[in-house]
Amino acid sequence: MGYGHYTGGTGVRQAADIVMQFTGKPDGQELVQDANKPYGLMVSMGGNDRTVVSCVFKKVS
């Protein structure tokens, strides 16, 4: 889902969403059903459809 941000803004927002899910404090969103998963995945496609970034996040205890 795109947020209509400036270049790079959507990716930053997606990363922040994952961190908020990991900490159990989703900003205005429902917590994922199994928030105890150790990994999160983010995939973001750039505005020209030629730039794709994927990041794997690991929850630290």
Short mmCIF file of C-alpha atoms in Angstrom, two decimals:
data_model
loop_
_atom_site.label_atom_id
_atom_site.label_comp_id
_atom_site.label_asym_id
_atom_site.label_seq_id
_atom_site.Cartn_x
_atom_site.Cartn_y
_atom_site.Cartn_z
CA MET A 1 0.00 0.00 0.00
CA GLY A 2 1.39 3.39 -0.89
CA TYR A 3 1.01 6.42 1.36
CA GLY A 4 1.71 9.11 -1.24
CA HIS A 5 4.88 10.18 0.53
CA TYR A 6 7.93 11.89 -0.90
CA THR A 7 10.68 9.59 -2.21
CA GLY A 8 11.58 7.09 0.47
CA GLY A 9 8.85 8.16 2.87
CA THR A 10 6.65 5.12 2.37
CA GLY A 11 9.55 2.76 3.12
CA VAL A 12 10.32 4.64 6.32
CA ARG A 13 6.65 4.41 7.31
CA GLN A 14 6.56 0.66 6.60
CA ALA A 15 9.69 0.11 8.70
CA ALA A 16 8.18 2.14 11.55
CA ASP A 17 4.99 0.05 11.33
CA ILE A 18 7.01 -3.14 11.74
CA VAL A 19 8.86 -1.74 14.77
CA MET A 20 5.55 -0.69 16.32
CA GLN A 21 4.16 -4.18 15.77
CA PHE A 22 7.26 -5.68 17.43
CA THR A 23 6.89 -3.40 20.47
CA GLY A 24 3.16 -4.07 20.78
CA LYS A 25 2.28 -0.42 20.19
CA PRO A 26 0.76 -0.18 16.71
CA ASP A 27 -0.13 3.45 15.94
CA GLY A 28 -3.85 3.41 15.20
CA GLN A 29 -3.70 -0.15 13.87
CA GLU A 30 -4.70 -3.51 15.17
CA LEU A 31 -1.90 -5.63 16.55
CA VAL A 32 -1.14 -8.59 14.30
CA GLN A 33 -2.65 -11.80 15.60
CA ASP A 34 0.67 -13.41 16.45
CA ALA A 35 2.92 -10.54 17.50
CA ASN A 36 5.41 -13.01 18.97
CA LYS A 37 6.92 -13.83 15.58
CA PRO A 38 10.68 -13.17 15.60
CA TYR A 39 10.87 -11.71 12.08
CA GLY A 40 9.10 -9.10 9.98
CA LEU A 41 9.29 -8.54 6.21
CA MET A 42 8.92 -5.27 4.34
CA VAL A 43 8.83 -4.93 0.55
CA SER A 44 8.63 -1.48 -1.03
CA MET A 45 8.51 -0.55 -4.72
CA GLY A 46 9.68 2.87 -5.94
CA GLY A 47 7.56 5.32 -7.92
CA ASN A 48 9.14 4.41 -11.24
CA ASP A 49 8.52 0.66 -10.68
CA ARG A 50 12.22 -0.02 -11.17
CA THR A 51 13.34 0.33 -7.59
CA VAL A 52 12.42 -2.46 -5.20
CA VAL A 53 13.70 -2.81 -1.66
CA SER A 54 13.02 -5.66 0.71
CA CYS A 55 14.10 -5.70 4.34
CA VAL A 56 13.93 -8.45 6.92
CA PHE A 57 13.67 -7.27 10.52
CA LYS A 58 14.51 -9.39 13.54
CA LYS A 59 12.90 -8.72 16.88
CA VAL A 60 15.41 -8.37 19.70
CA SER A 61 14.43 -9.32 23.22
#
